[in-house]
Amino acid sequence: MVAVRHFAGILLVDARGWVLLQERDEHPVIAPEKWALCGGHIEPGEGDEEAALRELAEETGVVLPVGALTHWRDIEVWHEEYSSLDRLAVFAARVDLTDDDIVLGEGRQIVFVDPEAVPRLDLSASAAIAVPGFLASELYESMCA
């Protein structure tokens, strides 16, 4: 039987239309040294948005109110490390923040990335699905208007 684990991921879009991504360090089991969404495990009894807001605050110091995130979509990704097909609830929000507003709580760096640079990044499996799809979405377009 394949384990299914649940995660929440967050894509913040700044005034330039750049997206917040995390460069992971060498320590995590999943996707070490790759670029990924901010986010993490959804704890038992925790809702998707609640987990997304908690993870965002833990990893970046950014505290957003309930309702500030828009659920974009759920994606499934296979993680060989755990032999699990995991579900990632992806949320997004337009923010008036800069790199200076981000407190690094985890990983090598968490910065806003120019969408044109995304194809050159070594993305995690989930980010390789989520980021290009999000950048091509109507939701992202509306956040850049």
mmCIF file of C-alpha atoms in Angstrom:
data_model
loop_
_atom_site.group_PDB
_atom_site.id
_atom_site.type_symbol
_atom_site.label_atom_id
_atom_site.label_comp_id
_atom_site.label_asym_id
_atom_site.label_seq_id
_atom_site.Cartn_x
_atom_site.Cartn_y
_atom_site.Cartn_z
ATOM 1 C CA MET A 1 0.000 0.000 0.000
ATOM 2 C CA VAL A 2 1.318 3.431 -0.983
ATOM 3 C CA ALA A 3 1.412 6.033 1.766
ATOM 4 C CA VAL A 4 -0.233 9.379 1.045
ATOM 5 C CA ARG A 5 1.009 12.405 2.911
ATOM 6 C CA HIS A 6 -0.513 15.869 2.841
ATOM 7 C CA PHE A 7 1.381 19.124 2.409
ATOM 8 C CA ALA A 8 0.561 22.787 1.892
ATOM 9 C CA GLY A 9 2.647 25.035 -0.363
ATOM 10 C CA ILE A 10 2.536 28.784 -0.829
ATOM 11 C CA LEU A 11 3.402 31.014 -3.781
ATOM 12 C CA LEU A 12 3.558 34.712 -2.971
ATOM 13 C CA VAL A 13 3.644 37.200 -5.857
ATOM 14 C CA ASP A 14 5.291 40.587 -5.364
ATOM 15 C CA ALA A 15 4.606 43.912 -7.112
ATOM 16 C CA ARG A 16 6.948 42.949 -9.988
ATOM 17 C CA GLY A 17 5.174 39.628 -10.563
ATOM 18 C CA TRP A 18 8.092 37.679 -9.081
ATOM 19 C CA VAL A 19 7.321 34.564 -7.009
ATOM 20 C CA LEU A 20 8.685 33.658 -3.592
ATOM 21 C CA LEU A 21 10.719 30.437 -3.672
ATOM 22 C CA GLN A 22 12.937 28.686 -1.179
ATOM 23 C CA GLU A 23 16.366 27.310 -1.981
ATOM 24 C CA ARG A 24 16.563 24.278 0.280
ATOM 25 C CA ASP A 25 19.814 23.372 2.011
ATOM 26 C CA GLU A 26 21.441 19.937 2.197
ATOM 27 C CA HIS A 27 19.505 18.762 5.289
ATOM 28 C CA PRO A 28 15.960 17.802 4.185
ATOM 29 C CA VAL A 29 15.213 14.238 3.099
ATOM 30 C CA ILE A 30 13.025 15.451 0.229
ATOM 31 C CA ALA A 31 14.616 17.677 -2.435
ATOM 32 C CA PRO A 32 17.833 18.774 -0.723
ATOM 33 C CA GLU A 33 19.554 21.678 -2.458
ATOM 34 C CA LYS A 34 16.639 22.277 -4.825
ATOM 35 C CA TRP A 35 14.304 25.242 -5.231
ATOM 36 C CA ALA A 36 10.840 24.680 -3.784
ATOM 37 C CA LEU A 37 7.674 26.337 -2.571
ATOM 38 C CA CYS A 38 7.523 27.489 1.019
ATOM 39 C CA GLY A 39 5.363 25.092 2.963
ATOM 40 C CA GLY A 40 5.306 21.744 4.660
ATOM 41 C CA HIS A 41 3.307 19.003 6.322
ATOM 42 C CA ILE A 42 -0.341 19.454 7.204
ATOM 43 C CA GLU A 43 -0.618 18.346 10.819
ATOM 44 C CA PRO A 44 -3.426 16.010 11.994
ATOM 45 C CA GLY A 45 -6.617 18.007 12.543
ATOM 46 C CA GLU A 46 -5.226 21.031 10.701
ATOM 47 C CA GLY A 47 -6.932 22.500 7.641
ATOM 48 C CA ASP A 48 -5.035 23.142 4.403
ATOM 49 C CA GLU A 49 -5.135 26.943 4.672
ATOM 50 C CA GLU A 50 -4.322 26.836 8.375
ATOM 51 C CA ALA A 51 -1.237 24.726 7.608
ATOM 52 C CA ALA A 52 -0.212 27.027 4.755
ATOM 53 C CA LEU A 53 -0.412 30.113 6.980
ATOM 54 C CA ARG A 54 1.500 28.363 9.786
ATOM 55 C CA GLU A 55 4.243 27.113 7.472
ATOM 56 C CA LEU A 56 4.578 30.532 5.825
ATOM 57 C CA ALA A 57 5.052 32.201 9.211
ATOM 58 C CA GLU A 58 7.526 29.544 10.387
ATOM 59 C CA GLU A 59 9.664 29.641 7.252
ATOM 60 C CA THR A 60 9.535 33.345 6.340
ATOM 61 C CA GLY A 61 8.231 35.344 9.295
ATOM 62 C CA VAL A 62 5.365 36.542 7.068
ATOM 63 C CA VAL A 63 2.054 36.478 8.936
ATOM 64 C CA LEU A 64 -1.031 36.752 6.753
ATOM 65 C CA PRO A 65 -4.612 36.758 7.999
ATOM 66 C CA VAL A 66 -7.027 33.916 7.383
ATOM 67 C CA GLY A 67 -8.568 34.452 3.958
ATOM 68 C CA ALA A 68 -5.485 36.150 2.461
ATOM 69 C CA LEU A 69 -4.509 33.022 0.525
ATOM 70 C CA THR A 70 -6.302 31.702 -2.536
ATOM 71 C CA HIS A 71 -6.335 27.952 -3.061
ATOM 72 C CA TRP A 72 -4.998 27.491 -6.586
ATOM 73 C CA ARG A 73 -5.017 23.699 -6.959
ATOM 74 C CA ASP A 74 -3.965 20.384 -5.475
ATOM 75 C CA ILE A 75 -1.171 18.466 -7.134
ATOM 76 C CA GLU A 76 0.123 14.965 -6.583
ATOM 77 C CA VAL A 77 3.819 14.184 -6.529
ATOM 78 C CA TRP A 78 5.716 10.938 -6.015
ATOM 79 C CA HIS A 79 8.449 11.107 -3.387
ATOM 80 C CA GLU A 80 10.839 8.218 -3.866
ATOM 81 C CA GLU A 81 12.452 9.001 -0.515
ATOM 82 C CA TYR A 82 9.311 7.850 1.315
ATOM 83 C CA SER A 83 7.693 5.747 -1.424
ATOM 84 C CA SER A 84 4.698 8.024 -1.130
ATOM 85 C CA LEU A 85 2.326 9.704 -3.534
ATOM 86 C CA ASP A 86 1.777 12.992 -1.754
ATOM 87 C CA ARG A 87 -0.890 15.659 -2.135
ATOM 88 C CA LEU A 88 0.216 19.294 -2.117
ATOM 89 C CA ALA A 89 -2.458 21.960 -1.630
ATOM 90 C CA VAL A 90 -1.024 25.014 -3.402
ATOM 91 C CA PHE A 91 -2.053 28.475 -2.240
ATOM 92 C CA ALA A 92 -1.134 31.884 -3.642
ATOM 93 C CA ALA A 93 -1.390 35.524 -2.646
ATOM 94 C CA ARG A 94 -0.361 38.902 -4.032
ATOM 95 C CA VAL A 95 1.729 40.757 -1.439
ATOM 96 C CA ASP A 96 3.426 44.108 -1.064
ATOM 97 C CA LEU A 97 6.638 42.618 0.313
ATOM 98 C CA THR A 98 10.283 42.550 -0.751
ATOM 99 C CA ASP A 99 13.166 40.199 0.020
ATOM 100 C CA ASP A 100 13.983 42.475 2.969
ATOM 101 C CA ASP A 101 10.637 41.542 4.567
ATOM 102 C CA ILE A 102 11.437 37.817 4.502
ATOM 103 C CA VAL A 103 13.071 36.207 7.539
ATOM 104 C CA LEU A 104 14.946 33.042 6.625
ATOM 105 C CA GLY A 105 13.578 30.340 8.914
ATOM 106 C CA GLU A 106 14.606 27.322 6.887
ATOM 107 C CA GLY A 107 16.820 26.524 3.907
ATOM 108 C CA ARG A 108 19.617 28.467 2.209
ATOM 109 C CA GLN A 109 17.540 31.406 1.061
ATOM 110 C CA ILE A 110 13.958 32.464 0.446
ATOM 111 C CA VAL A 111 13.670 35.170 -2.196
ATOM 112 C CA PHE A 112 11.372 36.533 -4.859
ATOM 113 C CA VAL A 113 12.425 35.045 -8.198
ATOM 114 C CA ASP A 114 11.964 36.532 -11.650
ATOM 115 C CA PRO A 115 9.628 34.170 -13.572
ATOM 116 C CA GLU A 116 12.054 34.253 -16.504
ATOM 117 C CA ALA A 117 14.718 32.656 -14.251
ATOM 118 C CA VAL A 118 12.482 29.761 -13.156
ATOM 119 C CA PRO A 119 13.355 27.452 -16.103
ATOM 120 C CA ARG A 120 17.035 27.651 -15.113
ATOM 121 C CA LEU A 121 16.450 26.637 -11.478
ATOM 122 C CA ASP A 122 16.902 23.100 -10.167
ATOM 123 C CA LEU A 123 13.323 22.670 -8.925
ATOM 124 C CA SER A 124 11.968 20.077 -6.519
ATOM 125 C CA ALA A 125 9.499 17.573 -7.982
ATOM 126 C CA SER A 126 6.504 19.472 -6.606
ATOM 127 C CA ALA A 127 7.841 22.883 -7.676
ATOM 128 C CA ALA A 128 8.538 21.533 -11.179
ATOM 129 C CA ILE A 129 4.809 20.826 -11.438
ATOM 130 C CA ALA A 130 3.388 23.760 -9.493
ATOM 131 C CA VAL A 131 5.503 26.771 -10.479
ATOM 132 C CA PRO A 132 5.277 26.601 -14.298
ATOM 133 C CA GLY A 133 1.574 25.769 -14.077
ATOM 134 C CA PHE A 134 0.944 28.656 -11.714
ATOM 135 C CA LEU A 135 2.911 31.106 -13.881
ATOM 136 C CA ALA A 136 0.709 30.109 -16.837
ATOM 137 C CA SER A 137 -2.519 30.448 -14.834
ATOM 138 C CA GLU A 138 -5.249 33.069 -14.847
ATOM 139 C CA LEU A 139 -4.767 33.468 -11.097
ATOM 140 C CA TYR A 140 -1.120 34.490 -11.541
ATOM 141 C CA GLU A 141 -2.091 36.819 -14.389
ATOM 142 C CA SER A 142 -4.708 38.477 -12.181
ATOM 143 C CA MET A 143 -2.101 38.992 -9.437
ATOM 144 C CA CYS A 144 0.158 40.824 -11.896
ATOM 145 C CA ALA A 145 -2.545 43.173 -13.190
#
